Short mmCIF file of C-alpha atoms in Angstrom, two decimals:
data_model
loop_
_atom_site.label_atom_id
_atom_site.label_comp_id
_atom_site.label_asym_id
_atom_site.label_seq_id
_atom_site.Cartn_x
_atom_site.Cartn_y
_atom_site.Cartn_z
CA MET A 292 -81.12 -23.55 41.46
CA LYS A 293 -79.90 -26.88 40.53
CA TYR A 294 -76.05 -27.18 39.60
CA SER A 295 -77.05 -28.19 35.84
CA ASP A 296 -79.19 -25.18 35.59
CA ALA A 297 -76.50 -22.87 36.83
CA MET A 298 -74.15 -24.25 34.38
CA SER A 299 -76.43 -23.99 31.39
CA LEU A 300 -77.06 -20.44 32.20
CA THR A 301 -73.36 -19.77 32.64
CA ALA A 302 -72.62 -21.32 29.44
CA ALA A 303 -75.61 -19.81 27.69
CA LEU A 304 -74.35 -15.93 28.81
CA LEU A 305 -70.74 -16.82 27.82
CA SER A 306 -71.77 -18.20 24.56
CA ALA A 307 -73.82 -15.05 23.89
CA THR A 308 -71.18 -12.61 25.14
CA GLY A 309 -68.60 -14.30 22.66
CA SER A 310 -70.92 -14.15 19.80
CA LEU A 311 -71.86 -10.37 20.36
CA VAL A 312 -68.03 -9.59 20.65
CA GLN A 313 -67.36 -11.57 17.54
CA ASP A 314 -70.18 -10.10 15.62
CA ILE A 315 -69.47 -6.50 16.67
CA HIS A 316 -65.79 -7.03 15.71
CA THR A 317 -66.73 -8.44 12.27
CA GLY A 318 -68.96 -5.59 11.62
CA VAL A 319 -66.24 -2.96 12.64
CA VAL A 320 -63.80 -4.79 10.31
CA ALA A 321 -66.41 -4.70 7.58
CA HIS A 322 -66.67 -0.91 7.94
CA GLY A 323 -62.90 -0.44 7.18
CA PHE A 324 -61.49 -0.74 10.72
CA ASP A 325 -59.40 -3.65 10.08
CA ASP A 326 -56.53 -2.90 12.26
CA LEU A 327 -58.16 -3.41 15.63
CA ARG A 328 -58.82 -6.32 17.98
CA PRO A 329 -61.90 -6.97 20.23
CA THR A 330 -60.02 -5.45 23.34
CA HIS A 331 -59.80 -2.19 21.65
CA GLY A 332 -63.37 -1.98 21.63
CA PHE A 333 -63.68 -2.48 25.58
CA VAL A 334 -61.12 0.68 25.63
CA PHE A 335 -63.56 2.72 23.25
CA THR A 336 -66.42 2.07 25.61
CA ARG A 337 -64.45 3.71 28.70
CA LEU A 338 -63.30 6.58 26.56
CA ALA A 339 -66.74 7.66 24.99
CA PRO A 340 -68.03 10.21 25.76
CA ASP A 341 -65.41 12.23 27.95
CA GLY A 342 -62.19 10.31 27.79
CA ALA A 343 -60.22 8.69 30.59
CA THR A 344 -56.73 8.45 31.88
CA VAL A 345 -54.58 5.31 31.48
CA THR A 346 -55.20 4.49 35.17
CA GLU A 347 -58.90 4.52 34.40
CA ILE A 348 -58.68 2.64 31.48
CA ALA A 349 -56.55 -0.13 33.44
CA ALA A 350 -59.30 -0.19 36.27
CA HIS A 351 -62.05 -0.57 33.56
CA LEU A 352 -60.28 -3.54 31.90
CA GLY A 353 -58.70 -5.16 35.02
CA PHE A 354 -55.27 -4.83 33.54
CA THR A 355 -52.22 -3.20 35.01
CA ARG A 356 -51.39 0.35 34.11
CA GLN A 357 -48.52 -0.65 31.90
CA ALA A 358 -50.69 -2.83 29.93
CA ALA A 359 -53.38 -0.42 29.41
CA SER A 360 -50.60 2.10 28.38
CA GLN A 361 -49.49 -0.15 25.78
CA ILE A 362 -53.03 -0.56 24.34
CA VAL A 363 -53.31 3.35 24.40
CA ASP A 364 -49.94 3.71 22.64
CA GLU A 365 -51.06 1.21 19.96
CA LEU A 366 -54.49 3.11 19.50
CA GLU A 367 -52.60 6.61 19.37
CA GLN A 368 -50.04 5.21 16.79
CA LYS A 369 -53.21 3.98 14.68
CA GLY A 370 -54.89 7.26 14.93
CA TYR A 371 -57.82 6.11 17.13
CA VAL A 372 -57.04 8.15 20.31
CA GLU A 373 -54.82 11.15 21.41
CA ARG A 374 -53.59 12.24 24.63
CA ARG A 375 -54.18 15.78 26.02
CA PRO A 376 -53.62 17.44 29.29
CA HIS A 377 -56.10 16.71 31.99
CA PRO A 378 -58.34 19.56 32.63
CA ASP A 379 -58.47 18.87 36.30
CA ASP A 380 -54.98 17.28 36.99
CA ALA A 381 -51.81 18.77 35.70
CA ARG A 382 -50.08 15.41 36.22
CA ALA A 383 -52.37 13.38 34.24
CA ARG A 384 -53.16 12.90 30.73
CA LEU A 385 -56.45 12.45 29.23
CA VAL A 386 -57.00 9.81 26.43
CA LEU A 387 -59.56 10.87 24.10
CA LEU A 388 -61.04 9.39 20.80
CA THR A 389 -60.08 11.15 17.74
CA ASP A 390 -62.35 11.67 14.68
CA ARG A 391 -61.23 8.25 13.38
CA GLY A 392 -61.98 6.76 16.96
CA TRP A 393 -65.55 8.33 16.88
CA ARG A 394 -66.07 6.97 13.31
CA CYS A 395 -64.98 3.36 14.65
CA ALA A 396 -67.25 3.82 17.77
CA ARG A 397 -70.33 4.57 15.51
CA ALA A 398 -69.41 1.60 13.34
CA ALA A 399 -69.50 -0.40 16.57
CA GLU A 400 -72.71 0.82 17.60
CA ALA A 401 -74.26 -0.10 14.26
CA SER A 402 -72.66 -3.58 14.39
CA ALA A 403 -74.12 -4.06 17.91
CA ALA A 404 -77.66 -3.07 16.61
CA GLU A 405 -77.34 -5.54 13.67
CA ALA A 406 -75.93 -8.26 16.00
CA ILE A 407 -78.79 -8.16 18.45
CA ARG A 408 -81.48 -7.74 15.62
CA PRO A 409 -81.99 -11.51 15.45
CA TRP A 410 -82.47 -11.63 19.08
CA ALA A 411 -85.11 -8.93 19.03
CA GLU A 412 -87.18 -10.81 16.26
CA MET A 413 -86.89 -14.06 18.29
CA VAL A 414 -88.05 -12.93 21.63
CA GLY A 415 -89.44 -9.54 20.94
CA GLU A 416 -87.87 -6.03 21.70
CA ARG A 417 -89.77 -5.49 25.00
CA ARG A 418 -88.50 -8.78 26.38
CA LEU A 419 -85.13 -8.21 25.19
CA LEU A 420 -85.01 -4.60 26.69
CA ALA A 421 -86.19 -6.32 30.12
CA LEU A 422 -83.43 -8.83 29.79
CA ARG A 423 -81.02 -5.71 29.43
CA ASP A 424 -82.40 -4.22 32.54
CA GLU A 425 -82.07 -7.20 34.49
CA LEU A 426 -78.55 -7.89 33.35
CA ILE A 427 -77.58 -4.20 34.15
CA ARG A 428 -79.08 -5.11 37.67
CA LEU A 429 -77.28 -8.36 38.16
CA ALA A 430 -74.04 -7.50 36.56
CA PRO A 431 -71.08 -6.23 38.83
CA ALA A 432 -70.01 -2.80 38.60
CA GLY A 433 -66.46 -3.83 38.51
CA PRO A 434 -64.21 -4.07 35.37
CA ILE A 435 -64.86 -5.72 32.09
CA ARG A 436 -62.22 -8.18 31.79
CA PRO A 437 -61.47 -9.32 28.20
CA SER A 438 -59.75 -12.58 27.74
CA TRP A 439 -58.37 -12.32 24.36
#
């Protein structure tokens, strides 16, 4: 692949990612969850469906445990998550979405579906799902590193 092709692919993927994050966040805010930042959504993706420890959230985000704990504290104060004893590890606490957190997660899912609707109309649902499958195959299994 030529350098210019690699750069244009990189730019297109980053632009699409930024656009999706912003569209989902805008949709979440429109559903009444206006006290969140996009980074919070990345935490929600790790918590659904079974919860996670702060250490697991930190690894998911590529953050320090202290930074992840601060985000969890903030989400807990806002009523989106709660900490409970971990069922398998007496030393750990499990962070779970509350009812409010689940409502927000459903709003994010609806916003994501709305955000990609124009893409499906443009390239067709079958091609878009094939793209998804290829990106899943190509994407590293490592942490999601939000940069905002």
